[in-house]
CSV table of C-alpha atoms in Angstrom, one decimal:
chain,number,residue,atom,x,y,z
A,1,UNK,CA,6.2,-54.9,-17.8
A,2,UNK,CA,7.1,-51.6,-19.0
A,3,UNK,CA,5.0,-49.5,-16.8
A,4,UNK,CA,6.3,-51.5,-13.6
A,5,UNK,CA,9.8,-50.5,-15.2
A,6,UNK,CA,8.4,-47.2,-15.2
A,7,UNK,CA,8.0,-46.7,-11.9
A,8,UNK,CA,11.3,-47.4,-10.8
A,9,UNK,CA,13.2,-45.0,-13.4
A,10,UNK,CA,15.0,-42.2,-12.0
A,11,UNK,CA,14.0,-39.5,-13.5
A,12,UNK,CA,10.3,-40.5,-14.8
A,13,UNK,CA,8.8,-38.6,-17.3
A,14,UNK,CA,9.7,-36.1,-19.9
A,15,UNK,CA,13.5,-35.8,-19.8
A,16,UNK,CA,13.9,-31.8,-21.2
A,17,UNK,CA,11.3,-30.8,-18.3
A,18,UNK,CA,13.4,-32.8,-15.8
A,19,UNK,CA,16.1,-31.1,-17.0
A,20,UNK,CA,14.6,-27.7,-17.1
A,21,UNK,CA,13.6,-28.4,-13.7
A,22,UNK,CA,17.2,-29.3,-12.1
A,23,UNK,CA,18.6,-26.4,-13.6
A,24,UNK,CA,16.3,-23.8,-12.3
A,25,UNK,CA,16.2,-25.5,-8.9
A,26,UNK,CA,20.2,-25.4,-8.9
A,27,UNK,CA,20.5,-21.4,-10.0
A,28,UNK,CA,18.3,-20.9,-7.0
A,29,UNK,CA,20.6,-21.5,-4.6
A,30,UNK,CA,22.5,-18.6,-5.6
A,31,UNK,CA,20.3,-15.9,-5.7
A,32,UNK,CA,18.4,-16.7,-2.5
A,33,UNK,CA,21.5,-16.9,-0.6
A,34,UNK,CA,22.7,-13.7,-2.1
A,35,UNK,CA,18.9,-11.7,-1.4
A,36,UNK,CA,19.0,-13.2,2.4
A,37,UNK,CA,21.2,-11.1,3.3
A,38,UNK,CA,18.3,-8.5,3.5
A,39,UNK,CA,16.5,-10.8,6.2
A,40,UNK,CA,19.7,-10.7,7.6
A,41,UNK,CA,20.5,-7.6,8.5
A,42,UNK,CA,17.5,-5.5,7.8
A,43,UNK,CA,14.6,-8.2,9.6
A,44,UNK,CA,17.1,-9.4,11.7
A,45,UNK,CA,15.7,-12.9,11.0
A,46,UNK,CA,17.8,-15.8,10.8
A,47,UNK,CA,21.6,-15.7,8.6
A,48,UNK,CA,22.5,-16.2,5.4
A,49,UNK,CA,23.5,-19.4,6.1
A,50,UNK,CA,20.6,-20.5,7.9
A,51,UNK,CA,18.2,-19.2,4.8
A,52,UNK,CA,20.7,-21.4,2.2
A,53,UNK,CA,20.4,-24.3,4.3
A,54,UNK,CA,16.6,-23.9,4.6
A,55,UNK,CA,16.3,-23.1,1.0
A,56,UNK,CA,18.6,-26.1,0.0
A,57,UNK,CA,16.2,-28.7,2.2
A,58,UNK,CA,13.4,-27.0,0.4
A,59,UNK,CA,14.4,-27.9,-3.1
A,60,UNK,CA,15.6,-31.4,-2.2
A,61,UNK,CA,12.1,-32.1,-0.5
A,62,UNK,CA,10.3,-30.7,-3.4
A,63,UNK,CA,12.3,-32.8,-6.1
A,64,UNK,CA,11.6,-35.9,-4.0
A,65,UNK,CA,8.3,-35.4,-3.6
A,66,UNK,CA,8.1,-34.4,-7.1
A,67,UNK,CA,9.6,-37.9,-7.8
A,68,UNK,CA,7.0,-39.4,-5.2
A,69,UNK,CA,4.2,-38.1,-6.7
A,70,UNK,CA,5.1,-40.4,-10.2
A,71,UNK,CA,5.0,-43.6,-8.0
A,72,UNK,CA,1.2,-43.0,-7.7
A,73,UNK,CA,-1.4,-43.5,-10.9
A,74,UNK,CA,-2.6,-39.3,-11.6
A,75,UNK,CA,-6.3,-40.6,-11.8
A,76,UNK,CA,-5.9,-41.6,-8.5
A,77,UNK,CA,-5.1,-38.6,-7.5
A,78,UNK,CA,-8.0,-36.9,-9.1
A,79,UNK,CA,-10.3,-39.4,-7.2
A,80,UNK,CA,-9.1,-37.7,-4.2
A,81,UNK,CA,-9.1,-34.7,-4.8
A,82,UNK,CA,-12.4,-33.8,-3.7
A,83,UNK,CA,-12.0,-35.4,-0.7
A,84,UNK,CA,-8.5,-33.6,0.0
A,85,UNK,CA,-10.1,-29.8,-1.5
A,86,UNK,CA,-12.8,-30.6,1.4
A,87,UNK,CA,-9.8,-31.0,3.9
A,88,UNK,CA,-8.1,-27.8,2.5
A,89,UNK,CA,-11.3,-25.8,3.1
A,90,UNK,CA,-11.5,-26.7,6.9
A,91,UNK,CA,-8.0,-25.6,7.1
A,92,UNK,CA,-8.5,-22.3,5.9
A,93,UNK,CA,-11.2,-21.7,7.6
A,94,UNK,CA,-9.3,-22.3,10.8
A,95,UNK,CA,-6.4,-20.5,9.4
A,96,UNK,CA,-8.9,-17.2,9.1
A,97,UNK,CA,-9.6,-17.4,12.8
A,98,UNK,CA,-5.8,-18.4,14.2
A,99,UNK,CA,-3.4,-18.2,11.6
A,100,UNK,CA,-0.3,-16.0,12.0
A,101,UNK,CA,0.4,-13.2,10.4
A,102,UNK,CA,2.8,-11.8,8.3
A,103,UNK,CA,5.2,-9.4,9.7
A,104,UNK,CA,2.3,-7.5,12.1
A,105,UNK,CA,0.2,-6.9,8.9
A,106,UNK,CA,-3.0,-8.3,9.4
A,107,UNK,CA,-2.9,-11.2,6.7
A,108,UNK,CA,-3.3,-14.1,8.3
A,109,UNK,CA,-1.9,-16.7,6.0
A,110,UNK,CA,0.0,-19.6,7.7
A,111,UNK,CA,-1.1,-22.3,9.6
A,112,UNK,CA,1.5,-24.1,12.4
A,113,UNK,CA,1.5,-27.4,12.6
A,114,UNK,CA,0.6,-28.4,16.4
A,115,UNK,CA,3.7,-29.5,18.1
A,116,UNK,CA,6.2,-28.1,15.6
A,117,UNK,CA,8.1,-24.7,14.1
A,118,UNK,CA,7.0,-25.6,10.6
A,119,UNK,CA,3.9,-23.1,9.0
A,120,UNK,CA,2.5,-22.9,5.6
A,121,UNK,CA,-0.2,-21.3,3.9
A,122,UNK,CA,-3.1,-23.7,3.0
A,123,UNK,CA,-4.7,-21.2,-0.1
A,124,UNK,CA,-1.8,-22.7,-1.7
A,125,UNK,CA,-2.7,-26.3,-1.5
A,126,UNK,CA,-6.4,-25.8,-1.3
A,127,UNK,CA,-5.8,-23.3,-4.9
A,128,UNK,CA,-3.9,-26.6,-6.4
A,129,UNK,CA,-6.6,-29.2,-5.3
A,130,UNK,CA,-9.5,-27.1,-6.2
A,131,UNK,CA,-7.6,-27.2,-9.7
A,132,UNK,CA,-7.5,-31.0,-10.2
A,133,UNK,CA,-10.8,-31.5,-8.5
A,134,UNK,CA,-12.4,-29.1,-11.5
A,135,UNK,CA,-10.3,-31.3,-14.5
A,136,UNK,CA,-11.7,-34.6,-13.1
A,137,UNK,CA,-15.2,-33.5,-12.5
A,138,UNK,CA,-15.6,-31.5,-16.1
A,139,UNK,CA,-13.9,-34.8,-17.8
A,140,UNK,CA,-16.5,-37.2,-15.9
A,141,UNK,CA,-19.1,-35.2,-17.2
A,142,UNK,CA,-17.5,-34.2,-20.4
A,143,UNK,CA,-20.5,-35.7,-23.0
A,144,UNK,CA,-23.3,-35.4,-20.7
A,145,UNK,CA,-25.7,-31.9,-20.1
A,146,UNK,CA,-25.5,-31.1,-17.2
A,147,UNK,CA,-28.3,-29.7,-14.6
A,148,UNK,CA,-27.9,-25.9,-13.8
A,149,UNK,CA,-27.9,-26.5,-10.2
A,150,UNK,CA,-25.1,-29.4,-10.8
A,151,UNK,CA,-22.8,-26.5,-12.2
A,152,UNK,CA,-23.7,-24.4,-9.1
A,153,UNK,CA,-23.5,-27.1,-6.3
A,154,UNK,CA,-20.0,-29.1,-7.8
A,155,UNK,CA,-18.8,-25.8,-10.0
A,156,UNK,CA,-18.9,-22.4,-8.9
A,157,UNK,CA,-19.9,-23.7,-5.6
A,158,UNK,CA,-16.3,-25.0,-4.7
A,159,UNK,CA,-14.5,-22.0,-6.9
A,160,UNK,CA,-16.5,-19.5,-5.3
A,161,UNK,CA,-16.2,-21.2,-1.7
A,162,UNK,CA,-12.4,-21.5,-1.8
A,163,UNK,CA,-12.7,-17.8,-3.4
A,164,UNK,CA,-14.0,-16.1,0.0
A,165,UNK,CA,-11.8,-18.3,2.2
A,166,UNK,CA,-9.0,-17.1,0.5
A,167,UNK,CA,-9.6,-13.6,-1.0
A,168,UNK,CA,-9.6,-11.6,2.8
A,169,UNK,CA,-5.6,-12.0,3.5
A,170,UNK,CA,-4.8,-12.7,0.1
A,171,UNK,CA,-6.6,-11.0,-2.8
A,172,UNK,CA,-4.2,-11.6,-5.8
A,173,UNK,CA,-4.1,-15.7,-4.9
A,174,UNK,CA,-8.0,-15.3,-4.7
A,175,UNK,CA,-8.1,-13.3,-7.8
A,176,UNK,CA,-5.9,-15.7,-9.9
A,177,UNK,CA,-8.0,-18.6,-8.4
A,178,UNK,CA,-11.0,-17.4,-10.4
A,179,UNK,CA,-9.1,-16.4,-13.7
A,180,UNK,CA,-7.2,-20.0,-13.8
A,181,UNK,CA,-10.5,-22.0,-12.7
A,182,UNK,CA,-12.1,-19.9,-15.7
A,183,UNK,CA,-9.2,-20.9,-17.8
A,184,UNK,CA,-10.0,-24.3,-16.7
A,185,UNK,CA,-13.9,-24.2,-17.7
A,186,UNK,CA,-13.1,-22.9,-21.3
A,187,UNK,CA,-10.5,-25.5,-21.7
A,188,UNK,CA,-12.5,-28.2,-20.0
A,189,UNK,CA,-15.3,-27.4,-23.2
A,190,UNK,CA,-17.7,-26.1,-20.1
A,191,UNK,CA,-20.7,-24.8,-22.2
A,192,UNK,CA,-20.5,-21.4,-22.9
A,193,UNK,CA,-23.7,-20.5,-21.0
A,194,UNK,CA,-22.3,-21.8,-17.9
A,195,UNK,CA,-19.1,-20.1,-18.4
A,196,UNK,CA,-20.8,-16.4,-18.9
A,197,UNK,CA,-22.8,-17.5,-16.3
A,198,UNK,CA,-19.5,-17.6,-14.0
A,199,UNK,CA,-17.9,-14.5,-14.9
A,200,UNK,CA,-21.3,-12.7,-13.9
A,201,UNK,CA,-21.7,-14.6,-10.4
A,202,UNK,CA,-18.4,-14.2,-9.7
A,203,UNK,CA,-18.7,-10.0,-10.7
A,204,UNK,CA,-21.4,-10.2,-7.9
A,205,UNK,CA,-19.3,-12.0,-5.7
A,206,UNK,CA,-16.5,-9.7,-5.9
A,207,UNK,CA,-18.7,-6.9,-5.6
A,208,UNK,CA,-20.5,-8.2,-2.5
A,209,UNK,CA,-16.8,-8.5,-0.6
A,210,UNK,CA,-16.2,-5.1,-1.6
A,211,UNK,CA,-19.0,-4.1,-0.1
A,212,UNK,CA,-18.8,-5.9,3.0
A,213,UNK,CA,-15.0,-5.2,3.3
A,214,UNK,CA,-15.2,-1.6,3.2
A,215,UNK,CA,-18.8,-1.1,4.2
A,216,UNK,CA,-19.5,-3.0,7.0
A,217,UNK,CA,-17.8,-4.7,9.8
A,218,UNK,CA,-18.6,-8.1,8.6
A,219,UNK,CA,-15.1,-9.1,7.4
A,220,UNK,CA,-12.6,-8.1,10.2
A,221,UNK,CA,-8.8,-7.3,9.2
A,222,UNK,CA,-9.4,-7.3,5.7
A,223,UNK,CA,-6.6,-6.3,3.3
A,224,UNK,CA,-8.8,-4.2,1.0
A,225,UNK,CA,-7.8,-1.0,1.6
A,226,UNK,CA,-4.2,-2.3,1.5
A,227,UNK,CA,-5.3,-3.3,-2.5
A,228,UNK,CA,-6.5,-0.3,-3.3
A,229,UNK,CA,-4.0,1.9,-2.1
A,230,UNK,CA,-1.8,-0.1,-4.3
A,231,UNK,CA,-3.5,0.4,-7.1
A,232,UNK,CA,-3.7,3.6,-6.7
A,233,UNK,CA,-0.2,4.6,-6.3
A,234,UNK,CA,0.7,2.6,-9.1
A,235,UNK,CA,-1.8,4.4,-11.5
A,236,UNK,CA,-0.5,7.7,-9.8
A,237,UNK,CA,3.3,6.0,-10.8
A,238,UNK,CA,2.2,6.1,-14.5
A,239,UNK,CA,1.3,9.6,-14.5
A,240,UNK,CA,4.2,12.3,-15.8
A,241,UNK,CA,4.0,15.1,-13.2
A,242,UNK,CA,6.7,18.3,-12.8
A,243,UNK,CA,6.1,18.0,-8.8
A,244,UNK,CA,7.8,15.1,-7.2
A,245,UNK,CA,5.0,13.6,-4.3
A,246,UNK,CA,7.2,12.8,-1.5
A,247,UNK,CA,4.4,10.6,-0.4
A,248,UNK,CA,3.9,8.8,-3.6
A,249,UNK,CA,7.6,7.9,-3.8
A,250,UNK,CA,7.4,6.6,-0.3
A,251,UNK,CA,4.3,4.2,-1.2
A,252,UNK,CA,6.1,3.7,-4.4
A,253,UNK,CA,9.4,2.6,-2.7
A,254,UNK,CA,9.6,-1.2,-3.6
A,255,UNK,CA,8.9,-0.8,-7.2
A,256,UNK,CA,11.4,2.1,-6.9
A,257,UNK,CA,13.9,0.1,-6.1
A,258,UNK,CA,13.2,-3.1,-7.9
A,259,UNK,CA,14.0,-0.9,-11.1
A,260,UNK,CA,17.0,0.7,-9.8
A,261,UNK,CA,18.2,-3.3,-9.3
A,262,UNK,CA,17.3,-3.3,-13.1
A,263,UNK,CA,18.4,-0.7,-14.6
A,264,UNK,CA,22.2,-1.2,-12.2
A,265,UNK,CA,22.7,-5.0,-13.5
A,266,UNK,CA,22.4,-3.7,-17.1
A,267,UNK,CA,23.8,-6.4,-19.8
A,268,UNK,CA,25.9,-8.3,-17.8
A,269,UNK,CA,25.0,-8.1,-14.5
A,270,UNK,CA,27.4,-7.0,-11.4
A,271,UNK,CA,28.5,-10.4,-10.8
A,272,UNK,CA,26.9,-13.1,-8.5
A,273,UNK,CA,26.7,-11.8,-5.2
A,274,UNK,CA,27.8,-8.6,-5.1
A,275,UNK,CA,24.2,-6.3,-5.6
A,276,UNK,CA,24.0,-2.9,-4.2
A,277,UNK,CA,19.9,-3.3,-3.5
A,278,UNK,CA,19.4,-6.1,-2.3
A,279,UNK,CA,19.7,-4.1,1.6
A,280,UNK,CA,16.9,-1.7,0.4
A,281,UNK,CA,14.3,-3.7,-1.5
A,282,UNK,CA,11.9,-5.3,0.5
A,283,UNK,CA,11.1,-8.7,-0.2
A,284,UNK,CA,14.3,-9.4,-2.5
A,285,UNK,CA,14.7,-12.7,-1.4
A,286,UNK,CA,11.0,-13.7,-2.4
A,287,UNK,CA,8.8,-10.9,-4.3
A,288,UNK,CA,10.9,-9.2,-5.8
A,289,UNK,CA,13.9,-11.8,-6.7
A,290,UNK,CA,13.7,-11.8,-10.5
A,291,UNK,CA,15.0,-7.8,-9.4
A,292,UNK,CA,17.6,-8.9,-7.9
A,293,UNK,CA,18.9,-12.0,-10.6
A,294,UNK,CA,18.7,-9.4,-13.3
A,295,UNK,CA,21.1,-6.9,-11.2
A,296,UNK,CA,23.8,-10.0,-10.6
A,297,UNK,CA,23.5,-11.3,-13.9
A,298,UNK,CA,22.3,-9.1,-15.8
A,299,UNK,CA,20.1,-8.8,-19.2
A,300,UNK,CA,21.8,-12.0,-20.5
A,301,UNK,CA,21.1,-14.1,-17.4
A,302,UNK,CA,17.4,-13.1,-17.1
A,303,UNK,CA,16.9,-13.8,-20.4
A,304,UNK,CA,18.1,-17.4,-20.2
A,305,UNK,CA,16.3,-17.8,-17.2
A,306,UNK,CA,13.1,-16.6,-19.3
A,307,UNK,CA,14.0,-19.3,-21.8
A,308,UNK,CA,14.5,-21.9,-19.5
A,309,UNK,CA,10.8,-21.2,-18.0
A,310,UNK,CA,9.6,-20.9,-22.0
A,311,UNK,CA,11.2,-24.3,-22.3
A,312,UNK,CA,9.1,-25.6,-19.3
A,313,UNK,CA,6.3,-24.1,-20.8
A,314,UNK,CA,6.2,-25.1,-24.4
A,315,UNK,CA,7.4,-28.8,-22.9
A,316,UNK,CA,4.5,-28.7,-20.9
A,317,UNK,CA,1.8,-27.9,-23.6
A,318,UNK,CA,3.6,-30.8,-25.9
A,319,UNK,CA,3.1,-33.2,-23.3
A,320,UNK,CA,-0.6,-32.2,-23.0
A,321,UNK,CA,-1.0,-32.3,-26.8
A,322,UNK,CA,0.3,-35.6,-26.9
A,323,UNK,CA,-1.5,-37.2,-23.9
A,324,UNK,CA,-4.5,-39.2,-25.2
A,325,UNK,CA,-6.6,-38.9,-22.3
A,326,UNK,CA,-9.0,-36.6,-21.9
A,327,UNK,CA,-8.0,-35.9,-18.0
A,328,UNK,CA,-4.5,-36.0,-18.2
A,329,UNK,CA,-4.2,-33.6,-20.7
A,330,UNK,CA,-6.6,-31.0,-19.2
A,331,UNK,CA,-4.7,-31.8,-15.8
A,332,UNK,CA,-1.4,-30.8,-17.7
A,333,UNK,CA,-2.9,-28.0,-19.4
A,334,UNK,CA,-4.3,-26.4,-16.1
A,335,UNK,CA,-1.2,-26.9,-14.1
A,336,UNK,CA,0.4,-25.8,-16.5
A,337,UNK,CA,-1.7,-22.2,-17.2
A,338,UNK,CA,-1.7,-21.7,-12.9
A,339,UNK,CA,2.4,-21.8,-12.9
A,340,UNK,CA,2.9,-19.6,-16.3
A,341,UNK,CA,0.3,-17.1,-14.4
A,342,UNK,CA,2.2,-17.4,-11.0
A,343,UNK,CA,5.2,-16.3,-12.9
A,344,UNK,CA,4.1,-14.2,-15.5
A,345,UNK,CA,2.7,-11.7,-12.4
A,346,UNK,CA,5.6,-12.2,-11.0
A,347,UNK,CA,7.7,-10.7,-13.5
A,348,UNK,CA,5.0,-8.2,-14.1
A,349,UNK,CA,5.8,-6.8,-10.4
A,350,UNK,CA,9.2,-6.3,-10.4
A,351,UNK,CA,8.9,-4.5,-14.0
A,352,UNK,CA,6.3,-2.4,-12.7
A,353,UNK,CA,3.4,-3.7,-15.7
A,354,UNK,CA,1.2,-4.6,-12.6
A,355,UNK,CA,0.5,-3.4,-9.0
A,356,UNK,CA,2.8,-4.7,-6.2
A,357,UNK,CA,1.2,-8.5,-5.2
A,358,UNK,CA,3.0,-11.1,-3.5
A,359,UNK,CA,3.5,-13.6,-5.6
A,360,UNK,CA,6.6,-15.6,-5.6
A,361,UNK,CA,9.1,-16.7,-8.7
A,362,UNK,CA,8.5,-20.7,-9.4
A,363,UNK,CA,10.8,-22.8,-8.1
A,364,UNK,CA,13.0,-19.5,-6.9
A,365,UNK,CA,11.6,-17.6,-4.3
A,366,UNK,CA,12.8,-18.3,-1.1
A,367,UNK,CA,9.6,-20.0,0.5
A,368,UNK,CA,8.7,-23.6,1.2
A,369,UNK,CA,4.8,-23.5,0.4
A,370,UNK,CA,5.4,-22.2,-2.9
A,371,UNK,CA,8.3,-24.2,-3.8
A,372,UNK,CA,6.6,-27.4,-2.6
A,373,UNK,CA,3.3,-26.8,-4.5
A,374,UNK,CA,5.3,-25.9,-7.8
A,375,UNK,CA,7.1,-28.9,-7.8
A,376,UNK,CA,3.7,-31.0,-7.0
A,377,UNK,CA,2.9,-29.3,-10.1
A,378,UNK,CA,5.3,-30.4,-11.5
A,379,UNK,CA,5.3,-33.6,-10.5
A,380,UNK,CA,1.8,-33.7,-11.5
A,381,UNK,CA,2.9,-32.9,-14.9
A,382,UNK,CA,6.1,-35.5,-15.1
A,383,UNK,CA,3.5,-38.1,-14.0
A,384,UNK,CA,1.2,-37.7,-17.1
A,385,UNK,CA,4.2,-37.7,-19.4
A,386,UNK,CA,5.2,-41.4,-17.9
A,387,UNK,CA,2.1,-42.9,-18.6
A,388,UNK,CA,1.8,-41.9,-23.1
A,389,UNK,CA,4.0,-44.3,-23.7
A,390,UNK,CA,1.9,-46.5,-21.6
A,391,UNK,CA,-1.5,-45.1,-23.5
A,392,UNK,CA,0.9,-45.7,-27.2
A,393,UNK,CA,1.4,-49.3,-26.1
A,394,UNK,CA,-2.3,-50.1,-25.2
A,395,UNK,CA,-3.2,-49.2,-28.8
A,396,UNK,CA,-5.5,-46.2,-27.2
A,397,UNK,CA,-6.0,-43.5,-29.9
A,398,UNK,CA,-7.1,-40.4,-30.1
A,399,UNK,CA,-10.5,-40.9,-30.0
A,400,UNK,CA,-12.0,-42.4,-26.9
A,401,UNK,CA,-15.5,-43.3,-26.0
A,402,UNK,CA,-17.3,-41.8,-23.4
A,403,UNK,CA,-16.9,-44.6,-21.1
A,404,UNK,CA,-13.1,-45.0,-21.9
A,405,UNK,CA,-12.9,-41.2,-20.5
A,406,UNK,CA,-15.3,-41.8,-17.5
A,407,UNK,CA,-13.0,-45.0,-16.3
A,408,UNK,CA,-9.8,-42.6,-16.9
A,409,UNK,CA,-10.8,-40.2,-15.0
């Protein structure tokens, strides 16, 4: 009776997250329709109004299907998900051969949808399933040894796969897709043979594209040189020299500016609205956003924003700690690790830690892909939290047996 009352609450799950969640999603709003200016009239793409209503239907769609996905049991989900990561993988496989690209470069990344204007990028959702497909497979197996070639075929096989798929138009997505699936081994109590056995085949894998990529004409249109040039002039960034390179600051012009945005908003912030960079930073609506929020509202406002997403975060590892199945809470766990890295390198960017990547703010960025995977995420996440009341209420402990985790999951 409870769970059936469950399902039709409003706002299912862990209340502080839903809250966290509404306000972030609300504060959006204001700095995308702010930032859009730039596509404005610098791309010459679309208005500003255009971009808020766009951005607005994003955030409504993501918070329904973030209420959406708590209608449906999570272990459900992870039954499919092996069937959907199969689906993802033929999409980006198409998506190599005929997706568009981005603004001429030669990354192609979205996929249209026959028949319609809409496009999205499919590393995203194939990224997220290959996630939940790795926490139900290492809970299934949890107590069991397992074969080495088992580890290869349903293991590094499908990380590795969904690795080279992704990793020619978009190396920072392919790169976090090994450190997170990693994450997800160690946490998943993977033996530690296996797991050293990973990092080394995925060193040769890496070094096998790099090869290919720069060597060879195997892999057409990569993006490698595009990495490496970035990593170079962000070493070269670091360095204290008396001569200014004229070519070095051109290379170096986003990051450039992304600290002026800093360094201009100061304690306060100029005020909602009214930044001086947002014209001349590339990518302020998206990339480099968290640039922009600290020049409108200054030291202050990114530091509650920060809070907010440390609330989210330490919610999220209490609703994992609590959970007293096996798969939910490694499900929670490594949702919760691939947003904190999504925003953590995020951050990184615009502060200049890190070399310029694309990665978007959660739940901010202008964007639908990312905003609608973050808030299946989320979702995800709000959907576990439901159901440990449920586990309290069945008298399920702690400590379950091995067939008790194999039927959860």
């Amino acid at each position: 009776m409870q769970e059936a009352e469950n399902r039709f609450e409003l706002l299912k799950g862990d209340k502080v997250l839903w809250t966290v969640i509404l306000l972030i999603s609300f504060f959006s709003v204001f700095p995308v329709y702010s930032a859009s200016s730039n596509l404005e009239y610098i791309v010459n793409n679309g208005t500003t109004t255009s971009h808020l209503i766009k951005h607005m239907f994003f955030v409504v769609l993501g918070l329904a299907i973030m209420r959406g996905v708590g209608v449906f049991k999570y272990e459900h989900i992870g039954k499919l998900s092996a069937i959907l990561l199969g689906f993802m993988v033929i999409l980006l496989g198409i998506t190599m051969f005929t997706g568009q690209k981005i603004d001429g470069a030669s990354a192609s990344r979205w996929l249209k949808i026959p028949g319609t204007p809409i496009s999205f990028q499919p590393s995203s959702f194939a990224y997220l399933m290959l996630i939940i497909y790795l926490c139900r497979y290492l809970t299934k197996k949890i107590k069991r040894e397992r074969l080495p070639i088992e580890n290869i075929f349903y293991i590094f096989g499908p990380v590795l796969l969904v690795f080279g798929l992704v990793a020619k138009d978009n190396g920072s997505t392919a790169l976090m897709i090994l450190m997170v699936s990693l994450a997800v081994m160690l946490i998943g109590q993977l033996s530690k043979k296996y797991i050293f056995g990973f990092v080394g085949i995925s060193g040769i894998a890496i070094g096998i594209f790099f090869f290919l990529a720069l060597k060879t004409d195997m892999i057409e249109n990569n993006r490698v040189h595009t990495w490496m040039s970035r990593i170079e002039t962000f070493t070269n960034s670091k360095k204290t020299t008396d001569v200014e390179d004229e070519s070095l600051k051109a290379k170096n012009y986003q990051v450039m500016q992304a600290k002026a945005a800093i360094v201009h908003g100061g304690i306060t912030g100029m005020g909602p609205g009214k930044s001086a960079l947002k014209q001349m930073l590339p990518q302020s609506a998206s990339d480099f956003i968290f640039a922009i929020i600290v020049e409108e509202y200054g030291f202050f406002g990114a530091l509650f924003l920060i809070a907010l997403y440390l609330i989210m975060i330490i919610r999220i590892v209490m609703i994992a700690s609590k959970m007293p199945a096996f798969f939910g809470s490694l499900l929670v766990l490594s949702l919760g690790i691939m947003i904190f890295v999504q925003l953590a390198v995020n951050i990184a960017v615009a502060v200049n830690l890190i070399p310029v990547t694309g990665q978007p703010l959660p739940l901010i960025s202008y964007g639908g892909t990312s905003m609608l995977v973050t808030y299946i995420q989320l979702g995800l996440i709000l959907n576990v939290s439901s159901r440990i009341q449920v586990y309290d209420e069945e008298g399920m402990g702690k400590k379950q047996s091995i067939e008790e985790i194999n039927d959860i999951a």
